[in-house]
Amino acid sequence: MTVEPPHIAPDFFAEYIQMFLESPMIPSPHSIELSHSATSDYLHRQVRSKPHLAELYHENSKLSPHSTLRVPSDTSTLEQVRRWFFETAYRVDEEILVNNGSGLRISYDQLSEWLQGPLKLFSQPGSMTNLLYATDLLVLQDGILFRVVPESDYLWIEYEVQDEATLLPGLFWRSPPVRIEECSTMLIVVACPWRYMLLYGPRGYRHTLFDIGRLLGYLQNWYESYGHPVTAHQDFLDTKADEFAQADGVERSVYALLTFSPSNADE
């Protein structure tokens, strides 16, 4: 007896092919991703055998009545640690800062007047200066990279930048490319989360991010209120930015680059 193959109507086959081609392609959770993407992370988040690293951090940073980590219940302990940090790590011997009459530091007055305005507040103790505990604030002007020193009336000279025209635009992830005129004057916010994590564990990362948000808000609001619009870049080439800021990318890592319009930077 001969068995004829089942008949598939041409219309059904065409409709099936169209449905297959138009349906979203969701790969098996057991497949190996050769091309990692944010979309695949989103699609697989419910079926992962292990939680995503970001979700794992989120869970580990939560506090509950049963948490084994005991964070400081008041601000006195944190303030003592801040005091120690500002008065030791940032207090370099004068002989190092001033070498044979050629300073390794500058006063705020040597920056452009429009640029130094909000930075001077960090020279005095206060809530704004406390934001520089878990962050380092760097200033680029006239080819020199400086560091703001908490509660001091001067800035450290980090180093002199070579080949600005090639190096600076290469830090950014943007099309069309950033012009040298847009980034020749720049503020760089470097996150140092381990300073908080000493007291708060993984939750210290949250405190660091809060401080960065407050710092960016303060700087942007001040400059814009005085007619100097600033652009905060949060997506850039991290490895290059960390290398430029002399950060290791782990304990210290660049989190934001603030640039000014060419007309403001030239004033």
PDB file of C-alpha atoms in Angstrom:
ATOM      1  CA  MET A   1       0.000   0.000   0.000  1.00  0.00           C
ATOM      2  CA  THR A   2       1.328   3.357  -0.985  1.00  0.00           C
ATOM      3  CA  VAL A   3       1.043   6.181   1.575  1.00  0.00           C
ATOM      4  CA  GLU A   4       0.854   9.599   0.043  1.00  0.00           C
ATOM      5  CA  PRO A   5       2.633  12.446   1.846  1.00  0.00           C
ATOM      6  CA  PRO A   6       0.341  14.871   3.632  1.00  0.00           C
ATOM      7  CA  HIS A   7      -0.816  17.736   1.506  1.00  0.00           C
ATOM      8  CA  ILE A   8       0.084  21.262   2.640  1.00  0.00           C
ATOM      9  CA  ALA A   9      -2.003  23.974   1.134  1.00  0.00           C
ATOM     10  CA  PRO A  10       0.144  26.631  -0.577  1.00  0.00           C
ATOM     11  CA  ASP A  11      -1.795  29.433   1.168  1.00  0.00           C
ATOM     12  CA  PHE A  12      -1.128  27.935   4.612  1.00  0.00           C
ATOM     13  CA  PHE A  13       2.571  27.510   3.837  1.00  0.00           C
ATOM     14  CA  ALA A  14       2.914  31.113   2.680  1.00  0.00           C
ATOM     15  CA  GLU A  15       1.048  32.366   5.765  1.00  0.00           C
ATOM     16  CA  TYR A  16       3.259  30.248   8.048  1.00  0.00           C
ATOM     17  CA  ILE A  17       6.460  31.560   6.447  1.00  0.00           C
ATOM     18  CA  GLN A  18       5.234  35.159   6.753  1.00  0.00           C
ATOM     19  CA  MET A  19       4.343  34.652  10.441  1.00  0.00           C
ATOM     20  CA  PHE A  20       7.756  33.083  11.092  1.00  0.00           C
ATOM     21  CA  LEU A  21       9.629  35.933   9.444  1.00  0.00           C
ATOM     22  CA  GLU A  22       7.622  38.668  11.169  1.00  0.00           C
ATOM     23  CA  SER A  23       7.686  37.156  14.669  1.00  0.00           C
ATOM     24  CA  PRO A  24      10.359  38.352  17.129  1.00  0.00           C
ATOM     25  CA  MET A  25      13.308  35.989  17.293  1.00  0.00           C
ATOM     26  CA  ILE A  26      13.884  34.985  20.937  1.00  0.00           C
ATOM     27  CA  PRO A  27      16.862  32.633  21.213  1.00  0.00           C
ATOM     28  CA  SER A  28      16.880  29.732  23.627  1.00  0.00           C
ATOM     29  CA  PRO A  29      18.142  30.614  27.133  1.00  0.00           C
ATOM     30  CA  HIS A  30      20.536  27.660  26.742  1.00  0.00           C
ATOM     31  CA  SER A  31      22.194  29.173  23.682  1.00  0.00           C
ATOM     32  CA  ILE A  32      25.601  30.816  23.774  1.00  0.00           C
ATOM     33  CA  GLU A  33      25.613  34.517  22.927  1.00  0.00           C
ATOM     34  CA  LEU A  34      28.401  35.365  20.552  1.00  0.00           C
ATOM     35  CA  SER A  35      27.154  38.940  20.378  1.00  0.00           C
ATOM     36  CA  HIS A  36      26.204  40.341  23.797  1.00  0.00           C
ATOM     37  CA  SER A  37      23.446  42.962  23.790  1.00  0.00           C
ATOM     38  CA  ALA A  38      21.179  44.846  26.168  1.00  0.00           C
ATOM     39  CA  THR A  39      18.191  43.307  24.337  1.00  0.00           C
ATOM     40  CA  SER A  40      19.314  39.743  25.026  1.00  0.00           C
ATOM     41  CA  ASP A  41      19.851  40.606  28.697  1.00  0.00           C
ATOM     42  CA  TYR A  42      16.302  41.923  28.843  1.00  0.00           C
ATOM     43  CA  LEU A  43      14.769  38.891  27.097  1.00  0.00           C
ATOM     44  CA  HIS A  44      16.628  36.346  29.256  1.00  0.00           C
ATOM     45  CA  ARG A  45      16.356  38.038  32.625  1.00  0.00           C
ATOM     46  CA  GLN A  46      13.525  35.778  33.846  1.00  0.00           C
ATOM     47  CA  VAL A  47      15.043  32.474  32.753  1.00  0.00           C
ATOM     48  CA  ARG A  48      18.675  32.851  33.737  1.00  0.00           C
ATOM     49  CA  SER A  49      20.092  30.112  35.932  1.00  0.00           C
ATOM     50  CA  LYS A  50      22.113  32.833  37.661  1.00  0.00           C
ATOM     51  CA  PRO A  51      21.010  36.440  38.173  1.00  0.00           C
ATOM     52  CA  HIS A  52      22.483  39.158  36.002  1.00  0.00           C
ATOM     53  CA  LEU A  53      25.391  40.979  37.608  1.00  0.00           C
ATOM     54  CA  ALA A  54      23.421  44.239  37.826  1.00  0.00           C
ATOM     55  CA  GLU A  55      20.517  42.494  39.579  1.00  0.00           C
ATOM     56  CA  LEU A  56      22.923  40.684  41.892  1.00  0.00           C
ATOM     57  CA  TYR A  57      24.458  44.004  42.916  1.00  0.00           C
ATOM     58  CA  HIS A  58      20.966  45.438  43.408  1.00  0.00           C
ATOM     59  CA  GLU A  59      20.023  42.585  45.747  1.00  0.00           C
ATOM     60  CA  ASN A  60      23.298  42.652  47.671  1.00  0.00           C
ATOM     61  CA  SER A  61      23.004  46.381  48.331  1.00  0.00           C
ATOM     62  CA  LYS A  62      19.564  46.124  49.952  1.00  0.00           C
ATOM     63  CA  LEU A  63      19.120  46.580  53.687  1.00  0.00           C
ATOM     64  CA  SER A  64      16.627  44.598  55.741  1.00  0.00           C
ATOM     65  CA  PRO A  65      16.061  43.899  59.450  1.00  0.00           C
ATOM     66  CA  HIS A  66      18.057  40.696  58.925  1.00  0.00           C
ATOM     67  CA  SER A  67      21.050  42.223  57.090  1.00  0.00           C
ATOM     68  CA  THR A  68      24.396  41.008  58.387  1.00  0.00           C
ATOM     69  CA  LEU A  69      25.964  44.318  57.343  1.00  0.00           C
ATOM     70  CA  ARG A  70      25.577  47.017  59.957  1.00  0.00           C
ATOM     71  CA  VAL A  71      25.916  50.435  58.341  1.00  0.00           C
ATOM     72  CA  PRO A  72      26.412  53.544  60.502  1.00  0.00           C
ATOM     73  CA  SER A  73      23.074  54.644  61.956  1.00  0.00           C
ATOM     74  CA  ASP A  74      24.176  58.288  62.167  1.00  0.00           C
ATOM     75  CA  THR A  75      26.456  60.614  60.239  1.00  0.00           C
ATOM     76  CA  SER A  76      29.096  61.038  62.951  1.00  0.00           C
ATOM     77  CA  THR A  77      31.128  57.997  61.889  1.00  0.00           C
ATOM     78  CA  LEU A  78      31.056  59.037  58.234  1.00  0.00           C
ATOM     79  CA  GLU A  79      32.037  62.583  59.166  1.00  0.00           C
ATOM     80  CA  GLN A  80      35.017  61.301  61.174  1.00  0.00           C
ATOM     81  CA  VAL A  81      36.180  59.258  58.179  1.00  0.00           C
ATOM     82  CA  ARG A  82      35.727  62.242  55.854  1.00  0.00           C
ATOM     83  CA  ARG A  83      37.734  64.448  58.217  1.00  0.00           C
ATOM     84  CA  TRP A  84      40.533  61.909  58.316  1.00  0.00           C
ATOM     85  CA  PHE A  85      40.531  61.592  54.515  1.00  0.00           C
ATOM     86  CA  PHE A  86      40.497  65.321  53.784  1.00  0.00           C
ATOM     87  CA  GLU A  87      43.181  66.057  56.369  1.00  0.00           C
ATOM     88  CA  THR A  88      45.578  63.245  55.436  1.00  0.00           C
ATOM     89  CA  ALA A  89      45.232  61.879  51.886  1.00  0.00           C
ATOM     90  CA  TYR A  90      44.738  65.365  50.433  1.00  0.00           C
ATOM     91  CA  ARG A  91      47.410  67.062  52.540  1.00  0.00           C
ATOM     92  CA  VAL A  92      50.647  66.673  50.651  1.00  0.00           C
ATOM     93  CA  ASP A  93      53.875  68.091  52.039  1.00  0.00           C
ATOM     94  CA  GLU A  94      54.579  71.628  50.846  1.00  0.00           C
ATOM     95  CA  GLU A  95      58.012  70.576  49.554  1.00  0.00           C
ATOM     96  CA  ILE A  96      56.273  68.233  47.120  1.00  0.00           C
ATOM     97  CA  LEU A  97      53.733  70.812  45.940  1.00  0.00           C
ATOM     98  CA  VAL A  98      56.352  73.533  45.451  1.00  0.00           C
ATOM     99  CA  ASN A  99      59.499  72.305  43.715  1.00  0.00           C
ATOM    100  CA  ASN A 100      62.393  74.785  43.286  1.00  0.00           C
ATOM    101  CA  GLY A 101      59.997  77.690  42.917  1.00  0.00           C
ATOM    102  CA  SER A 102      58.000  76.060  40.091  1.00  0.00           C
ATOM    103  CA  GLY A 103      54.647  75.234  41.610  1.00  0.00           C
ATOM    104  CA  LEU A 104      52.943  71.867  41.314  1.00  0.00           C
ATOM    105  CA  ARG A 105      49.778  73.657  42.348  1.00  0.00           C
ATOM    106  CA  ILE A 106      47.893  76.810  41.315  1.00  0.00           C
ATOM    107  CA  SER A 107      45.425  79.141  43.014  1.00  0.00           C
ATOM    108  CA  TYR A 108      41.835  79.397  41.783  1.00  0.00           C
ATOM    109  CA  ASP A 109      42.562  82.910  40.505  1.00  0.00           C
ATOM    110  CA  GLN A 110      44.736  81.418  37.777  1.00  0.00           C
ATOM    111  CA  LEU A 111      41.713  79.740  36.189  1.00  0.00           C
ATOM    112  CA  SER A 112      39.409  81.690  33.897  1.00  0.00           C
ATOM    113  CA  GLU A 113      37.076  83.808  36.002  1.00  0.00           C
ATOM    114  CA  TRP A 114      33.907  82.225  34.608  1.00  0.00           C
ATOM    115  CA  LEU A 115      35.262  78.708  35.277  1.00  0.00           C
ATOM    116  CA  GLN A 116      36.466  79.184  38.848  1.00  0.00           C
ATOM    117  CA  GLY A 117      33.129  80.477  40.209  1.00  0.00           C
ATOM    118  CA  PRO A 118      31.469  77.266  41.510  1.00  0.00           C
ATOM    119  CA  LEU A 119      34.797  75.555  42.195  1.00  0.00           C
ATOM    120  CA  LYS A 120      35.799  78.011  44.904  1.00  0.00           C
ATOM    121  CA  LEU A 121      33.021  76.642  47.132  1.00  0.00           C
ATOM    122  CA  PHE A 122      35.016  73.413  47.484  1.00  0.00           C
ATOM    123  CA  SER A 123      37.805  75.300  49.236  1.00  0.00           C
ATOM    124  CA  GLN A 124      35.582  75.700  52.314  1.00  0.00           C
ATOM    125  CA  PRO A 125      34.182  72.983  54.617  1.00  0.00           C
ATOM    126  CA  GLY A 126      30.525  72.293  53.965  1.00  0.00           C
ATOM    127  CA  SER A 127      27.948  70.022  52.394  1.00  0.00           C
ATOM    128  CA  MET A 128      29.163  70.664  48.841  1.00  0.00           C
ATOM    129  CA  THR A 129      32.777  69.882  49.731  1.00  0.00           C
ATOM    130  CA  ASN A 130      31.613  66.587  51.258  1.00  0.00           C
ATOM    131  CA  LEU A 131      30.631  65.520  47.732  1.00  0.00           C
ATOM    132  CA  LEU A 132      34.363  65.251  46.975  1.00  0.00           C
ATOM    133  CA  TYR A 133      34.783  62.400  49.460  1.00  0.00           C
ATOM    134  CA  ALA A 134      33.686  59.633  47.087  1.00  0.00           C
ATOM    135  CA  THR A 135      34.443  61.610  43.925  1.00  0.00           C
ATOM    136  CA  ASP A 136      37.460  63.368  42.469  1.00  0.00           C
ATOM    137  CA  LEU A 137      36.834  66.493  40.396  1.00  0.00           C
ATOM    138  CA  LEU A 138      39.371  67.264  37.658  1.00  0.00           C
ATOM    139  CA  VAL A 139      39.620  70.482  35.627  1.00  0.00           C
ATOM    140  CA  LEU A 140      41.146  70.762  32.156  1.00  0.00           C
ATOM    141  CA  GLN A 141      42.155  74.196  30.886  1.00  0.00           C
ATOM    142  CA  ASP A 142      44.942  75.502  28.646  1.00  0.00           C
ATOM    143  CA  GLY A 143      46.323  72.012  28.157  1.00  0.00           C
ATOM    144  CA  ILE A 144      46.800  71.341  31.882  1.00  0.00           C
ATOM    145  CA  LEU A 145      44.807  68.837  33.939  1.00  0.00           C
ATOM    146  CA  PHE A 146      44.176  69.978  37.533  1.00  0.00           C
ATOM    147  CA  ARG A 147      42.545  68.336  40.536  1.00  0.00           C
ATOM    148  CA  VAL A 148      40.262  70.192  42.946  1.00  0.00           C
ATOM    149  CA  VAL A 149      41.587  69.769  46.499  1.00  0.00           C
ATOM    150  CA  PRO A 150      38.834  69.743  49.176  1.00  0.00           C
ATOM    151  CA  GLU A 151      39.048  72.562  51.726  1.00  0.00           C
ATOM    152  CA  SER A 152      42.131  74.126  50.119  1.00  0.00           C
ATOM    153  CA  ASP A 153      42.593  77.347  48.177  1.00  0.00           C
ATOM    154  CA  TYR A 154      44.608  75.677  45.422  1.00  0.00           C
ATOM    155  CA  LEU A 155      44.387  72.929  42.776  1.00  0.00           C
ATOM    156  CA  TRP A 156      46.930  70.206  42.133  1.00  0.00           C
ATOM    157  CA  ILE A 157      48.600  70.113  38.741  1.00  0.00           C
ATOM    158  CA  GLU A 158      48.137  66.537  37.550  1.00  0.00           C
ATOM    159  CA  TYR A 159      50.043  66.768  34.263  1.00  0.00           C
ATOM    160  CA  GLU A 160      50.363  68.652  30.982  1.00  0.00           C
ATOM    161  CA  VAL A 161      48.282  67.152  28.184  1.00  0.00           C
ATOM    162  CA  GLN A 162      50.126  66.376  24.957  1.00  0.00           C
ATOM    163  CA  ASP A 163      48.511  66.366  21.497  1.00  0.00           C
ATOM    164  CA  GLU A 164      45.134  67.697  22.658  1.00  0.00           C
ATOM    165  CA  ALA A 165      43.704  67.925  19.136  1.00  0.00           C
ATOM    166  CA  THR A 166      43.914  64.145  18.688  1.00  0.00           C
ATOM    167  CA  LEU A 167      43.525  62.921  22.259  1.00  0.00           C
ATOM    168  CA  LEU A 168      40.522  64.888  23.558  1.00  0.00           C
ATOM    169  CA  PRO A 169      37.955  64.270  20.749  1.00  0.00           C
ATOM    170  CA  GLY A 170      38.916  60.581  20.910  1.00  0.00           C
ATOM    171  CA  LEU A 171      37.457  60.281  24.422  1.00  0.00           C
ATOM    172  CA  PHE A 172      33.863  60.666  23.241  1.00  0.00           C
ATOM    173  CA  TRP A 173      31.351  58.186  21.843  1.00  0.00           C
ATOM    174  CA  ARG A 174      29.428  60.443  19.468  1.00  0.00           C
ATOM    175  CA  SER A 175      28.636  61.023  15.837  1.00  0.00           C
ATOM    176  CA  PRO A 176      29.542  63.474  14.420  1.00  0.00           C
ATOM    177  CA  PRO A 177      32.804  63.555  16.374  1.00  0.00           C
ATOM    178  CA  VAL A 178      33.337  66.124  19.116  1.00  0.00           C
ATOM    179  CA  ARG A 179      35.490  69.037  17.957  1.00  0.00           C
ATOM    180  CA  ILE A 180      38.569  70.079  19.908  1.00  0.00           C
ATOM    181  CA  GLU A 181      36.938  73.484  20.540  1.00  0.00           C
ATOM    182  CA  GLU A 182      34.124  71.741  22.446  1.00  0.00           C
ATOM    183  CA  CYS A 183      36.360  69.883  24.906  1.00  0.00           C
ATOM    184  CA  SER A 184      39.501  72.006  25.323  1.00  0.00           C
ATOM    185  CA  THR A 185      37.955  73.187  28.613  1.00  0.00           C
ATOM    186  CA  MET A 186      36.403  70.344  30.550  1.00  0.00           C
ATOM    187  CA  LEU A 187      35.422  69.089  34.011  1.00  0.00           C
ATOM    188  CA  ILE A 188      35.845  65.381  34.776  1.00  0.00           C
ATOM    189  CA  VAL A 189      33.975  63.593  37.553  1.00  0.00           C
ATOM    190  CA  VAL A 190      35.776  60.491  38.809  1.00  0.00           C
ATOM    191  CA  ALA A 191      33.903  58.037  41.050  1.00  0.00           C
ATOM    192  CA  CYS A 192      35.740  56.451  43.998  1.00  0.00           C
ATOM    193  CA  PRO A 193      33.044  54.134  45.462  1.00  0.00           C
ATOM    194  CA  TRP A 194      35.356  52.152  47.729  1.00  0.00           C
ATOM    195  CA  ARG A 195      35.658  55.145  50.039  1.00  0.00           C
ATOM    196  CA  TYR A 196      31.975  54.736  50.917  1.00  0.00           C
ATOM    197  CA  MET A 197      32.058  50.945  50.679  1.00  0.00           C
ATOM    198  CA  LEU A 198      34.526  50.924  53.556  1.00  0.00           C
ATOM    199  CA  LEU A 199      31.540  51.755  55.777  1.00  0.00           C
ATOM    200  CA  TYR A 200      28.479  50.700  53.761  1.00  0.00           C
ATOM    201  CA  GLY A 201      29.580  47.659  51.766  1.00  0.00           C
ATOM    202  CA  PRO A 202      27.874  47.324  48.340  1.00  0.00           C
ATOM    203  CA  ARG A 203      25.396  50.029  49.364  1.00  0.00           C
ATOM    204  CA  GLY A 204      28.296  52.473  49.264  1.00  0.00           C
ATOM    205  CA  TYR A 205      27.935  52.444  45.486  1.00  0.00           C
ATOM    206  CA  ARG A 206      24.464  53.974  45.900  1.00  0.00           C
ATOM    207  CA  HIS A 207      25.848  56.753  48.076  1.00  0.00           C
ATOM    208  CA  THR A 208      28.528  57.435  45.463  1.00  0.00           C
ATOM    209  CA  LEU A 209      25.963  57.700  42.666  1.00  0.00           C
ATOM    210  CA  PHE A 210      23.818  60.055  44.751  1.00  0.00           C
ATOM    211  CA  ASP A 211      26.836  62.302  45.356  1.00  0.00           C
ATOM    212  CA  ILE A 212      27.678  62.326  41.648  1.00  0.00           C
ATOM    213  CA  GLY A 213      24.110  63.364  40.834  1.00  0.00           C
ATOM    214  CA  ARG A 214      24.217  66.202  43.349  1.00  0.00           C
ATOM    215  CA  LEU A 215      27.637  67.319  42.109  1.00  0.00           C
ATOM    216  CA  LEU A 216      26.542  67.369  38.455  1.00  0.00           C
ATOM    217  CA  GLY A 217      23.348  69.216  39.355  1.00  0.00           C
ATOM    218  CA  TYR A 218      25.265  71.859  41.286  1.00  0.00           C
ATOM    219  CA  LEU A 219      27.835  72.451  38.538  1.00  0.00           C
ATOM    220  CA  GLN A 220      25.299  72.524  35.703  1.00  0.00           C
ATOM    221  CA  ASN A 221      22.885  74.823  37.532  1.00  0.00           C
ATOM    222  CA  TRP A 222      25.623  77.283  38.502  1.00  0.00           C
ATOM    223  CA  TYR A 223      27.228  77.577  35.079  1.00  0.00           C
ATOM    224  CA  GLU A 224      23.903  77.788  33.251  1.00  0.00           C
ATOM    225  CA  SER A 225      22.513  80.390  35.646  1.00  0.00           C
ATOM    226  CA  TYR A 226      25.533  82.586  34.823  1.00  0.00           C
ATOM    227  CA  GLY A 227      25.177  82.130  31.079  1.00  0.00           C
ATOM    228  CA  HIS A 228      27.656  79.301  30.523  1.00  0.00           C
ATOM    229  CA  PRO A 229      25.709  76.248  29.285  1.00  0.00           C
ATOM    230  CA  VAL A 230      27.446  72.957  30.039  1.00  0.00           C
ATOM    231  CA  THR A 231      26.938  69.540  28.459  1.00  0.00           C
ATOM    232  CA  ALA A 232      27.276  66.468  30.698  1.00  0.00           C
ATOM    233  CA  HIS A 233      28.491  63.452  28.713  1.00  0.00           C
ATOM    234  CA  GLN A 234      27.662  60.128  30.393  1.00  0.00           C
ATOM    235  CA  ASP A 235      28.433  57.812  27.460  1.00  0.00           C
ATOM    236  CA  PHE A 236      32.057  57.908  26.329  1.00  0.00           C
ATOM    237  CA  LEU A 237      34.983  55.567  25.759  1.00  0.00           C
ATOM    238  CA  ASP A 238      35.581  54.489  29.347  1.00  0.00           C
ATOM    239  CA  THR A 239      39.041  52.995  28.940  1.00  0.00           C
ATOM    240  CA  LYS A 240      40.363  56.084  27.182  1.00  0.00           C
ATOM    241  CA  ALA A 241      38.711  58.440  29.676  1.00  0.00           C
ATOM    242  CA  ASP A 242      40.116  56.485  32.637  1.00  0.00           C
ATOM    243  CA  GLU A 243      43.577  56.531  31.102  1.00  0.00           C
ATOM    244  CA  PHE A 244      43.305  60.288  30.503  1.00  0.00           C
ATOM    245  CA  ALA A 245      42.260  60.861  34.151  1.00  0.00           C
ATOM    246  CA  GLN A 246      44.966  58.449  35.372  1.00  0.00           C
ATOM    247  CA  ALA A 247      42.280  56.253  36.948  1.00  0.00           C
ATOM    248  CA  ASP A 248      42.544  52.474  37.234  1.00  0.00           C
ATOM    249  CA  GLY A 249      38.937  51.893  36.136  1.00  0.00           C
ATOM    250  CA  VAL A 250      38.078  49.946  39.312  1.00  0.00           C
ATOM    251  CA  GLU A 251      38.711  51.907  42.474  1.00  0.00           C
ATOM    252  CA  ARG A 252      38.643  55.135  40.468  1.00  0.00           C
ATOM    253  CA  SER A 253      36.680  55.474  37.248  1.00  0.00           C
ATOM    254  CA  VAL A 254      35.389  58.378  35.143  1.00  0.00           C
ATOM    255  CA  TYR A 255      31.597  58.757  35.347  1.00  0.00           C
ATOM    256  CA  ALA A 256      30.964  62.078  33.568  1.00  0.00           C
ATOM    257  CA  LEU A 257      32.676  64.555  31.257  1.00  0.00           C
ATOM    258  CA  LEU A 258      31.389  68.136  31.293  1.00  0.00           C
ATOM    259  CA  THR A 259      32.147  70.317  28.278  1.00  0.00           C
ATOM    260  CA  PHE A 260      31.390  73.935  27.469  1.00  0.00           C
ATOM    261  CA  SER A 261      30.564  75.728  24.232  1.00  0.00           C
ATOM    262  CA  PRO A 262      33.606  77.201  22.436  1.00  0.00           C
ATOM    263  CA  SER A 263      32.452  80.798  23.020  1.00  0.00           C
ATOM    264  CA  ASN A 264      32.340  80.245  26.787  1.00  0.00           C
ATOM    265  CA  ALA A 265      35.610  78.346  26.908  1.00  0.00           C
ATOM    266  CA  ASP A 266      37.433  81.196  25.174  1.00  0.00           C
ATOM    267  CA  GLU A 267      36.258  83.945  27.519  1.00  0.00           C
TER     268      GLU A 267
END
